[in-house]
Coordinates of C-alpha atoms and ligand atoms in Angstrom, one line a residue:
M1 CA -14.0 28.0 8.6
T2 CA -13.2 26.7 5.8
S3 CA -17.3 24.9 3.4
F4 CA -16.2 20.8 2.7
L5 CA -18.6 22.1 0.0
S6 CA -15.6 23.9 -1.5
F7 CA -13.5 21.2 -0.9
A8 CA -15.6 18.9 -2.6
E9 CA -15.6 21.4 -5.3
L10 CA -11.5 21.8 -5.4
C11 CA -12.2 17.4 -5.5
H12 CA -14.1 17.6 -8.6
R13 CA -11.9 19.4 -10.4
I14 CA -8.7 17.8 -10.1
E15 CA -11.5 15.2 -11.1
G16 CA -11.9 16.5 -14.7
I17 CA -8.8 16.8 -15.4
G18 CA -5.4 14.7 -16.4
G19 CA -2.3 16.5 -15.6
S20 CA -0.8 16.1 -12.7
I21 CA 0.9 19.7 -12.5
E22 CA -2.6 21.2 -13.0
K23 CA -3.8 19.1 -10.4
T24 CA -0.8 20.2 -8.6
A25 CA -1.5 23.9 -9.3
L26 CA -5.3 24.4 -8.1
L27 CA -4.6 22.4 -4.9
A28 CA -1.3 25.1 -3.9
S29 CA -3.6 27.4 -4.6
F30 CA -6.0 25.9 -2.3
L31 CA -3.7 24.8 0.5
S32 CA -2.7 28.4 0.5
E33 CA -6.0 29.1 2.2
L34 CA -6.4 27.1 4.1
D35 CA -5.6 28.0 8.1
E36 CA -3.2 25.5 10.2
A37 CA -6.2 22.4 11.8
E38 CA -7.1 22.1 8.3
L39 CA -4.3 21.4 6.8
L40 CA -3.4 19.5 9.0
V41 CA -6.2 17.4 7.6
V42 CA -6.7 18.8 3.6
P43 CA -3.3 16.5 2.6
S44 CA -5.0 13.2 3.8
F45 CA -8.6 13.8 2.4
V46 CA -6.8 14.7 -0.2
M47 CA -5.4 10.9 -1.2
G48 CA -8.7 9.6 -0.1
S49 CA -7.8 8.8 3.7
A50 CA -9.8 10.0 6.8
F51 CA -6.1 9.9 9.0
P52 CA -3.1 9.9 8.5
A53 CA -1.8 6.5 7.6
S54 CA 0.6 5.9 10.2
S55 CA -2.4 7.3 12.8
E56 CA -3.3 5.2 15.6
Q57 CA -6.9 6.1 14.4
L58 CA -9.1 4.4 12.0
L59 CA -12.2 4.7 10.0
G60 CA -13.7 1.8 10.6
V61 CA -17.0 1.6 8.1
G62 CA -17.7 -1.3 5.8
P63 CA -19.5 -0.7 2.4
S64 CA -22.9 -1.8 4.0
T65 CA -22.0 0.2 7.1
L66 CA -22.2 2.7 4.4
Y67 CA -25.3 2.4 2.0
D68 CA -26.9 1.2 4.9
A69 CA -26.1 5.2 6.0
L70 CA -27.1 7.2 3.3
S71 CA -30.7 5.2 3.2
K72 CA -32.2 5.7 5.9
A73 CA -30.3 10.2 5.6
T74 CA -31.8 9.5 2.3
G75 CA -34.9 7.1 2.3
A76 CA -33.7 5.3 -0.8
T77 CA -34.7 1.1 -0.8
S78 CA -31.4 -0.8 -0.9
Q79 CA -32.5 -2.4 -3.8
E80 CA -31.8 1.5 -5.6
I81 CA -28.4 2.2 -3.5
M82 CA -27.1 -1.3 -5.1
D83 CA -27.7 -0.5 -9.0
I84 CA -26.6 2.4 -9.2
L85 CA -23.8 0.9 -8.4
R86 CA -23.8 -1.5 -10.7
R87 CA -24.6 0.9 -12.9
T88 CA -21.7 3.1 -12.4
G89 CA -19.3 1.3 -9.9
D90 CA -18.9 4.1 -8.0
V91 CA -20.0 4.4 -4.2
G92 CA -19.3 8.5 -4.7
S93 CA -22.2 8.6 -7.4
V94 CA -23.9 6.1 -5.4
A95 CA -23.8 9.4 -2.6
A96 CA -24.6 12.1 -4.9
E97 CA -27.3 10.8 -6.6
V98 CA -29.5 9.1 -3.2
V99 CA -29.0 12.7 -2.0
G100 CA -29.9 14.4 -4.9
K101 CA -33.4 12.8 -4.7
R102 CA -33.3 12.5 -1.4
R103 CA -37.2 11.6 -0.2
P104 CA -39.0 14.0 0.9
S105 CA -37.9 16.3 -0.7
T106 CA -37.4 19.6 0.0
L107 CA -36.2 22.8 -1.4
S108 CA -33.1 23.1 0.4
S109 CA -32.1 18.3 -0.4
F110 CA -31.8 19.7 -3.7
I111 CA -29.2 22.6 -3.2
E112 CA -25.8 22.4 -2.1
N113 CA -26.0 25.0 0.9
D114 CA -22.3 24.9 2.0
S115 CA -23.3 23.7 6.4
L116 CA -20.7 22.4 6.6
S117 CA -17.3 22.6 6.8
I118 CA -13.8 20.6 6.7
L119 CA -13.0 20.3 10.4
D120 CA -17.3 19.5 11.0
V121 CA -16.7 16.7 8.7
Y122 CA -13.3 15.5 10.5
S123 CA -14.3 15.8 13.6
R124 CA -17.3 13.6 12.6
F125 CA -14.9 11.0 11.6
L126 CA -13.1 10.7 14.4
E127 CA -15.6 10.2 16.5
L128 CA -16.4 7.5 14.1
A129 CA -12.9 6.5 14.3
R130 CA -13.2 6.6 18.4
A131 CA -16.6 4.2 18.7
S132 CA -16.6 0.1 20.1
G133 CA -17.9 -1.4 21.8
K134 CA -21.8 -3.2 22.4
R135 CA -23.0 0.8 20.8
C136 CA -20.9 1.4 18.0
Q137 CA -22.5 0.5 14.8
G138 CA -25.2 2.6 16.7
V139 CA -23.0 5.3 16.1
K140 CA -21.6 4.9 13.4
M141 CA -25.0 4.9 11.9
K142 CA -25.4 8.7 13.6
H143 CA -22.7 10.3 12.0
L144 CA -22.7 9.0 8.8
R145 CA -26.6 9.7 9.1
Y146 CA -26.1 13.1 9.9
L147 CA -23.3 14.2 7.1
F148 CA -25.7 12.8 4.4
G149 CA -27.9 15.0 5.9
E150 CA -26.2 18.0 5.7
S151 CA -24.3 17.3 2.5
G152 CA -26.0 18.0 -1.2
P153 CA -24.7 15.5 -4.2
L154 CA -21.3 17.4 -4.0
E155 CA -20.3 16.9 -0.8
A156 CA -22.1 13.1 -0.2
R157 CA -19.8 11.9 -3.2
Y158 CA -16.6 13.0 -2.2
I159 CA -17.5 12.8 2.0
A160 CA -18.4 8.8 0.7
R161 CA -15.4 7.6 -1.2
L162 CA -13.7 9.4 1.9
A163 CA -15.5 7.1 3.6
L164 CA -14.2 4.4 2.0
D165 CA -10.6 5.1 1.2
D166 CA -11.1 5.3 -2.2
M167 CA -11.4 8.3 -3.4
R168 CA -10.3 7.8 -7.5
I169 CA -9.0 11.7 -8.5
G170 CA -5.5 11.0 -8.7
V171 CA -4.2 12.5 -5.8
G172 CA -0.9 11.0 -4.2
E173 CA 1.7 11.8 -2.3
G174 CA 4.2 13.6 -5.0
I175 CA 1.2 15.4 -6.5
V176 CA 0.7 17.4 -2.8
R177 CA 4.2 17.0 -1.9
D178 CA 5.1 19.9 -4.5
A179 CA 1.5 21.0 -4.0
I180 CA 2.6 22.3 -0.9
A181 CA 6.4 23.4 -1.9
K182 CA 4.0 26.0 -4.5
A183 CA 1.9 26.7 -2.1
F184 CA 4.4 28.1 0.4
N185 CA 7.1 28.7 -1.4
R186 CA 9.1 26.3 -0.8
T187 CA 11.6 23.4 -2.5
S188 CA 10.1 20.3 -3.0
E189 CA 12.6 18.4 -1.9
E190 CA 12.1 20.3 1.7
V191 CA 8.9 19.4 1.5
E192 CA 9.7 15.9 0.8
R193 CA 12.5 15.8 3.7
G194 CA 10.1 16.9 6.4
Y195 CA 7.5 13.7 5.2
N196 CA 10.6 11.4 5.0
F197 CA 11.1 12.3 8.8
T198 CA 7.5 12.3 9.8
S199 CA 5.0 10.4 7.1
D200 CA 2.3 12.9 7.6
L201 CA 1.8 15.2 4.7
G202 CA -0.6 17.7 7.0
L203 CA 1.8 18.2 10.1
V204 CA 4.4 19.1 6.6
A205 CA 1.9 21.5 5.6
Q206 CA 1.6 23.6 8.7
K207 CA 5.0 24.0 9.3
A208 CA 5.8 24.6 6.4
K209 CA 3.0 27.4 6.2
A210 CA 4.4 28.8 9.2
G211 CA 7.8 28.9 7.8
R212 CA 9.6 26.1 10.3
L213 CA 9.7 23.0 7.9
S214 CA 13.3 22.5 9.1
E215 CA 12.4 21.8 12.8
L216 CA 10.6 18.9 11.6
T217 CA 13.4 16.2 12.9
I218 CA 13.1 12.1 13.7
E219 CA 10.5 11.4 16.7
I220 CA 10.5 8.3 18.9
G221 CA 6.8 7.4 18.8
R222 CA 6.4 8.2 15.1
P223 CA 7.2 6.4 11.9
I224 CA 10.1 7.3 9.0
K225 CA 9.4 6.2 6.0
M226 CA 11.9 3.1 5.1
M227 CA 15.1 3.3 2.9
L228 CA 14.1 1.3 -0.8
A229 CA 16.2 -1.2 -2.4
Q230 CA 17.7 -1.1 -6.0
L231 CA 17.0 -3.9 -8.1
G232 CA 20.6 -4.4 -8.8
S233 CA 21.3 -6.4 -12.5
G234 CA 22.6 -9.6 -11.0
I235 CA 25.7 -10.6 -8.6
P236 CA 29.3 -9.3 -11.6
G237 CA 27.2 -6.6 -12.1
S238 CA 26.3 -5.3 -8.1
M239 CA 29.7 -6.2 -7.4
A240 CA 31.4 -4.3 -9.7
E241 CA 29.7 -1.2 -8.8
M242 CA 29.5 -1.1 -5.7
G243 CA 32.8 -2.5 -4.5
A244 CA 33.6 -4.1 -0.5
A245 CA 29.7 -4.5 0.2
A246 CA 28.0 -5.5 3.4
V247 CA 26.0 -9.0 2.5
E248 CA 22.6 -10.0 3.7
W249 CA 20.3 -12.1 3.4
K250 CA 17.1 -11.1 1.5
Y251 CA 14.8 -12.1 4.3
D252 CA 11.4 -13.9 2.7
G253 CA 9.0 -11.7 5.4
S254 CA 7.6 -8.2 6.0
R255 CA 9.6 -4.8 6.8
V256 CA 9.1 -3.7 10.5
Q257 CA 10.1 -0.2 11.9
I258 CA 10.3 -1.0 15.5
H259 CA 10.9 2.4 18.4
K260 CA 11.2 1.9 21.6
K261 CA 11.1 4.4 24.3
G262 CA 12.1 2.1 27.5
D263 CA 9.6 -0.1 27.8
E264 CA 7.2 1.2 25.4
I265 CA 6.7 -0.2 21.6
E266 CA 5.6 0.5 18.5
I267 CA 5.8 -1.7 15.5
F268 CA 5.1 0.1 12.2
S269 CA 4.5 -2.0 9.1
R270 CA 6.1 -1.3 5.7
R271 CA 2.5 1.0 4.5
L272 CA 3.4 2.9 8.3
E273 CA 0.2 1.1 9.8
R274 CA 1.0 0.7 13.7
V275 CA 0.2 -3.5 13.7
T276 CA 1.8 -3.5 17.8
R277 CA -1.5 -4.8 18.4
S278 CA -1.4 -7.6 15.8
L279 CA 2.3 -9.2 16.9
P280 CA 2.7 -9.2 20.7
E281 CA 5.7 -11.8 20.0
I282 CA 8.4 -9.0 18.3
V283 CA 7.1 -6.8 20.9
G284 CA 8.4 -9.6 23.8
F285 CA 11.8 -9.9 21.5
V286 CA 12.6 -5.7 21.2
K287 CA 12.3 -6.0 25.2
E288 CA 14.2 -8.7 26.3
N289 CA 16.7 -8.4 23.6
V290 CA 17.5 -4.3 22.6
R291 CA 19.3 -2.7 25.1
A292 CA 18.7 0.6 24.3
E293 CA 16.4 3.0 26.3
S294 CA 15.1 5.0 22.8
A295 CA 15.9 3.3 19.2
I296 CA 14.7 3.2 16.3
L297 CA 15.5 0.2 14.3
D298 CA 14.4 -1.4 11.3
G299 CA 14.6 -5.6 9.9
E300 CA 12.3 -7.9 8.7
A301 CA 9.3 -10.0 10.5
V302 CA 9.8 -13.2 8.7
A303 CA 6.6 -16.2 9.6
R304 CA 8.1 -19.5 10.1
G305 CA 6.9 -23.0 9.5
D306 CA 7.1 -25.9 10.9
D307 CA 10.0 -27.6 8.7
G308 CA 11.8 -24.6 9.8
R309 CA 11.4 -22.4 6.2
P310 CA 10.0 -18.9 5.9
L311 CA 5.3 -19.8 5.0
P312 CA 4.3 -17.5 2.5
F313 CA 3.9 -13.8 2.6
Q314 CA -0.2 -14.3 2.3
E315 CA 0.4 -16.1 5.5
I316 CA 2.5 -13.6 8.0
L317 CA 0.6 -10.4 6.4
K318 CA -2.4 -12.9 7.9
R319 CA -0.4 -11.9 11.3
F320 CA -0.6 -8.4 10.4
R321 CA -3.7 -7.9 9.2
R322 CA -5.0 -9.4 12.2
K323 CA -6.1 -7.0 15.2
Y324 CA -8.6 -8.9 17.4
K325 CA -8.0 -12.8 19.0
V326 CA -5.0 -11.7 18.3
E327 CA -3.0 -14.9 19.4
R328 CA -4.6 -17.3 18.2
T329 CA -3.6 -16.8 15.1
A330 CA -0.1 -16.7 16.8
K331 CA 0.7 -19.1 18.2
K332 CA -0.3 -21.0 14.1
I333 CA 2.0 -18.7 12.0
P334 CA 4.6 -18.1 14.2
L335 CA 7.3 -15.0 13.7
E336 CA 10.9 -14.3 14.0
L337 CA 12.4 -11.0 13.6
W338 CA 15.9 -9.6 11.7
L339 CA 16.5 -6.7 12.9
F340 CA 19.5 -5.8 10.2
D341 CA 20.0 -1.1 10.8
L342 CA 19.3 1.3 13.6
V343 CA 18.7 4.7 12.6
Y344 CA 18.6 6.8 16.3
L345 CA 19.7 5.6 19.8
D346 CA 19.2 7.2 22.8
G347 CA 18.1 10.5 21.5
Q348 CA 20.3 10.8 19.0
P349 CA 19.4 10.2 14.8
L350 CA 21.6 8.0 13.6
I351 CA 20.9 8.1 9.4
D352 CA 23.5 10.6 8.6
E353 CA 26.5 7.9 10.1
P354 CA 27.1 4.8 7.3
L355 CA 25.6 1.8 7.8
R356 CA 28.8 0.4 9.5
E357 CA 29.1 2.3 12.0
R358 CA 25.1 1.9 12.5
R359 CA 25.6 -2.1 12.4
R360 CA 28.4 -1.2 14.6
R361 CA 25.8 0.4 17.0
L362 CA 22.9 -2.7 17.1
E363 CA 26.3 -4.8 17.4
E364 CA 26.3 -3.3 20.3
V365 CA 22.2 -3.1 21.3
A366 CA 20.3 -5.6 20.2
D367 CA 21.2 -9.3 20.7
S368 CA 22.4 -12.0 18.4
K369 CA 19.2 -13.0 18.6
I370 CA 17.5 -11.5 16.6
L371 CA 20.6 -9.4 13.9
A372 CA 21.1 -10.0 10.7
A373 CA 23.9 -11.8 10.2
Q374 CA 26.1 -9.5 7.8
T375 CA 29.7 -10.0 5.1
V376 CA 31.4 -7.5 4.2
T377 CA 33.5 -8.7 1.1
S378 CA 34.4 -7.8 -2.2
D379 CA 34.8 -11.1 -3.2
P380 CA 32.0 -11.9 -5.8
E381 CA 32.3 -15.8 -5.5
K382 CA 31.7 -15.1 -1.8
V383 CA 28.1 -14.0 -2.6
A384 CA 27.3 -16.1 -5.0
E385 CA 28.0 -18.8 -2.3
I386 CA 25.4 -16.3 1.2
Y387 CA 23.3 -16.0 -2.1
E388 CA 23.3 -20.0 -2.2
E389 CA 22.3 -20.6 1.3
A390 CA 19.9 -17.7 0.9
I391 CA 17.8 -19.5 -1.3
G392 CA 18.7 -22.8 0.0
A393 CA 16.6 -21.9 3.3
G394 CA 13.6 -20.4 1.7
H395 CA 14.7 -17.3 1.0
E396 CA 14.5 -14.6 -1.4
G397 CA 18.4 -13.7 -2.5
V398 CA 21.0 -11.1 -0.7
M399 CA 21.1 -7.3 -0.3
L400 CA 24.2 -6.2 -1.6
K401 CA 24.3 -2.5 0.8
S402 CA 27.3 0.6 1.0
P403 CA 29.3 0.0 3.3
D404 CA 30.5 4.1 3.7
S405 CA 26.2 5.2 3.0
P406 CA 23.6 6.6 4.7
Y407 CA 20.6 5.9 6.3
A408 CA 18.2 7.5 2.9
P409 CA 14.2 7.8 4.3
G410 CA 11.4 6.7 1.8
K411 CA 15.2 6.7 -1.2
R412 CA 15.5 3.8 -3.7
G413 CA 18.9 4.2 -4.7
K414 CA 22.7 2.8 -5.1
N415 CA 23.3 2.2 -2.1
W416 CA 21.1 -0.4 -1.7
F417 CA 20.9 -3.0 -3.9
K418 CA 18.4 -6.7 -4.1
I419 CA 19.1 -9.9 -5.2
K420 CA 17.1 -12.5 -6.9
P421 CA 15.9 -14.8 -9.1
V422 CA 14.7 -13.6 -12.3
M423 CA 11.2 -15.2 -12.2
E424 CA 9.4 -17.0 -15.0
T425 CA 6.8 -15.2 -16.8
L426 CA 3.8 -16.8 -18.4
D427 CA 1.0 -16.6 -21.0
L428 CA -2.3 -16.7 -20.1
V429 CA -5.2 -16.0 -21.3
V430 CA -7.1 -12.0 -21.2
I431 CA -11.1 -13.0 -20.4
G432 CA -12.2 -10.2 -20.0
A433 CA -11.6 -6.4 -19.2
R434 CA -12.1 -3.4 -17.0
W435 CA -13.2 0.5 -17.9
G436 CA -10.6 2.4 -16.8
E437 CA -10.5 5.9 -14.8
G438 CA -10.4 9.3 -15.2
R439 CA -7.9 9.9 -17.6
R440 CA -8.3 6.7 -18.6
A441 CA -11.6 6.9 -18.5
S442 CA -12.2 5.5 -22.3
F443 CA -9.9 3.1 -21.8
F444 CA -9.4 -0.4 -21.0
G445 CA -6.9 -0.3 -17.7
S446 CA -7.4 -3.6 -16.6
Y447 CA -7.7 -7.2 -18.4
R448 CA -8.5 -10.4 -16.6
L449 CA -6.0 -13.1 -16.6
A450 CA -6.8 -17.6 -16.9
S451 CA -4.7 -20.0 -17.0
P452 CA -6.4 -23.4 -18.7
D453 CA -6.9 -26.1 -17.3
P454 CA -5.8 -29.1 -18.9
D455 CA -8.2 -31.7 -17.1
T456 CA -11.3 -30.1 -18.0
G457 CA -10.5 -28.0 -20.6
R458 CA -11.7 -24.8 -18.2
L459 CA -10.8 -21.1 -18.4
E460 CA -9.7 -20.8 -14.5
D461 CA -8.8 -16.9 -13.5
V462 CA -5.9 -16.4 -11.9
G463 CA -6.3 -12.4 -11.0
W464 CA -5.8 -9.0 -12.8
V465 CA -2.8 -7.4 -14.7
A466 CA -2.6 -3.7 -14.5
T467 CA 0.8 -2.8 -14.6
G468 CA 3.0 -2.3 -17.8
I469 CA 0.2 -1.1 -20.0
T470 CA 2.1 1.8 -21.5
D471 CA -0.5 4.7 -22.9
E472 CA 0.0 4.3 -27.2
M473 CA -0.9 0.1 -25.5
L474 CA -3.8 1.5 -23.6
S475 CA -6.0 2.1 -27.0
E476 CA -4.5 -0.7 -29.0
L477 CA -5.3 -3.1 -26.4
T478 CA -8.5 -1.6 -26.3
Y479 CA -9.4 -0.8 -30.0
L480 CA -9.0 -5.0 -29.4
F481 CA -10.9 -6.2 -27.2
K482 CA -13.8 -3.7 -28.0
D483 CA -14.2 -6.4 -30.6
L484 CA -14.2 -8.9 -28.1
V485 CA -16.7 -7.9 -25.2
L486 CA -18.8 -10.4 -24.8
V487 CA -21.1 -10.3 -21.9
S488 CA -20.7 -6.6 -20.2
G489 CA -21.1 -7.3 -16.2
E490 CA -21.6 -5.5 -13.5
G491 CA -19.8 -2.3 -13.6
M492 CA -16.8 -1.0 -15.6
E493 CA -16.3 -4.5 -16.1
V494 CA -16.7 -6.7 -19.5
E495 CA -16.5 -10.1 -20.2
V496 CA -14.4 -11.0 -23.5
K497 CA -13.5 -13.5 -26.1
P498 CA -11.4 -15.8 -24.7
E499 CA -8.1 -15.2 -27.8
V500 CA -5.0 -12.5 -26.4
I501 CA -3.2 -14.1 -25.0
F502 CA -0.2 -12.1 -22.6
E503 CA 3.0 -12.8 -21.4
V504 CA 3.0 -11.8 -17.7
A505 CA 5.6 -11.7 -15.2
F506 CA 5.1 -11.5 -11.9
E507 CA 7.0 -11.7 -8.4
E508 CA 5.1 -15.0 -6.5
I509 CA 2.7 -17.2 -7.1
Q510 CA 0.6 -17.3 -3.9
K511 CA -2.9 -19.1 -2.8
S512 CA -5.8 -18.0 -3.1
T513 CA -10.0 -18.1 -2.5
N514 CA -10.2 -15.6 -4.5
Y515 CA -10.0 -17.1 -7.8
S516 CA -11.2 -20.1 -9.8
S517 CA -7.8 -21.1 -10.2
G518 CA -7.0 -21.5 -6.7
Y519 CA -3.8 -19.6 -6.9
A520 CA -3.0 -15.2 -8.0
L521 CA -0.4 -13.5 -9.0
R522 CA 1.6 -10.6 -6.9
F523 CA 2.2 -7.7 -8.5
P524 CA 1.9 -8.6 -12.5
R525 CA 3.3 -6.9 -14.9
L526 CA 2.4 -6.9 -18.9
V527 CA 5.5 -8.2 -20.5
R528 CA 3.6 -8.0 -24.4
V529 CA 0.6 -9.5 -25.9
R530 CA 2.1 -13.0 -27.6
D531 CA -0.4 -12.8 -31.0
D532 CA 1.9 -15.2 -31.9
K533 CA 0.6 -17.3 -29.9
A534 CA -3.2 -19.5 -30.0
L535 CA -4.5 -19.6 -27.0
E536 CA -4.3 -23.6 -27.1
E537 CA -0.3 -22.6 -26.6
A538 CA -1.2 -20.6 -22.5
D539 CA 1.0 -21.7 -20.2
S540 CA -2.2 -24.0 -18.5
L541 CA -3.1 -24.6 -14.5
E542 CA 0.4 -27.3 -14.1
R543 CA 3.0 -24.8 -14.9
V544 CA 1.3 -22.6 -12.5
S545 CA 0.8 -24.5 -9.3
S546 CA 4.4 -26.3 -9.9
L547 CA 6.0 -22.6 -10.9
Y548 CA 4.6 -21.9 -7.1
A549 CA 5.7 -25.2 -6.1
T550 CA 8.9 -24.4 -7.2
Q551 CA 9.2 -20.7 -6.9
R552 CA 11.9 -19.6 -3.7
G553 CA 13.2 -22.9 -3.7
R554 CA 10.2 -24.8 -2.0
N555 CA 11.5 -28.1 -3.7
G556 CA 15.1 -27.2 -4.2
P557 CA 18.0 -27.6 -1.8
S558 CA 17.6 -27.8 2.0
P559 CA 19.4 -25.1 4.3
G560 CA 22.6 -26.0 5.5
Ligands
AMP1 P1 11.4 -5.4 -1.6 O1 9.9 -5.7 -1.4 O2 11.1 -6.0 -3.3 O3 11.3 -3.5 -3.0 O4 12.5 -5.6 -1.5 C1 13.0 -4.2 -0.3 C2 12.5 -5.0 0.6 O5 13.2 -6.5 0.9 C3 12.5 -4.2 1.8 O6 11.5 -3.2 2.0 C4 12.3 -5.7 3.7 O7 10.8 -5.4 3.9 C5 12.7 -6.8 2.9 N1 14.3 -7.2 3.2 C6 14.7 -8.6 2.9 N2 15.6 -8.9 4.2 C7 16.4 -7.6 3.9 C8 17.9 -6.8 4.3 N3 18.2 -7.8 5.5 N4 17.6 -5.8 4.8 C9 16.9 -5.1 3.7 N5 15.3 -5.4 3.8 C10 15.4 -7.0 3.5

């Protein structure tokens, strides 16, 4: 039985180092000592989740429940808890501090007594996930209190972070995959293959230890990683590279992987979370229109507006996130399903078959009502025509797929190109900054952006950018903004004097109630600092809203 304290010590050491090679080595040596049951749990834990993403279990602990439990377990007041939170901006530090000062003080509260094992924590998490109904809050509270009651400061730090899915030690899938390989003398490719088939690094670690990695294969009910697309270099360039291509609309919706076994249907989202309950009409479409005993289907769910055009991405997210009272939201935001691939059929994985064969089988089993139209051509003009149609109908562009290519789970390669309009950039004013974490702790890692409202002259918030900032830029920008700090706000955030303009690229502008402008940028990326531009030259809110209106052909040509 490995203690949770030793896991917490591992996390603490990992948190203190920057390089992924060292992190991998530490994790590998830890994994190599674990038994099979522990191996199933630790890969998710170390990435900050109580359960793997594809699991049906959800902890369902929010910050207020957690603070309440900390307060009850330690005697700290909610004011004290909020004060520490404001000072540190980290729930882990809050837990560590209040557990360290636990009242009434007993000697044991000052020392780590390692009575909790990793599996104890996991089984309490399972109890939390199972709690439902009227007494659910009470049951959750009981288990959280127990956990904090039994832990010392270091354990509490990581239990709290795990409970809120906010681990902050910089360990992601790549590090865990390489650590499993190192711990059990496998290649990263072997581990990766098992992971792509099962989406569960715990299971992969268990099989790796047992020397049975090659047994892992695609199974109905277990999501497999989805094949991804690379951004193509325009239609002529991409067609020259691909030759003949299977061309499909790039639908503006959200990815779904659908598993069918008889009448049992499960749907997984792009992040491989189970979303079956939220999407009843998709279940219905598959039952009615797919004639196969067992199948894994790949496609896009699209939210359809009254005018027949796809609704913005955030509307569809409302459907994917809704767990209760699904029917009402389903009426407001009805979905369509467009299938474009078949990766498993009646007991046989099809991933090694070429796309043209998978498509043939898909057409055999699925009604054309729910099939994405596909044209195989080597004529760039024809592709341009399909592209115009897709944009005209409010979709994102086209996908070009190599007809000979296998289905490569988890791969973003040259066999699928996406062709989308080049999005414009915005020049925005930086009004705030946030300190980074871990390796970036002494730098401002993200920047708050705003756009001037021409009517009021006020700067209105459009969100944060943290992507596109290289390590060199980090220190330069930190140096630049340190001199501009006006107010140090809550936790890690500061307000800065609005002087600097960032040119920012993004995938889409969304309506948002989170920011004072009423808009938010999806996937913002810093392109460059516009030191050639004065504040007055920043893009105004007018331009933000006109870009919002024209994006994806919303005011463009009508379908047909
Ligand atoms: P992106 O998210 O920009 O990398 O583009 C890839 C995404 O486009 C996929 O994950 C799907 O959700 C979506 N998509 C829309 N239509 C298609 C299609 N016909 N084939 C593959 N992916 C599509």
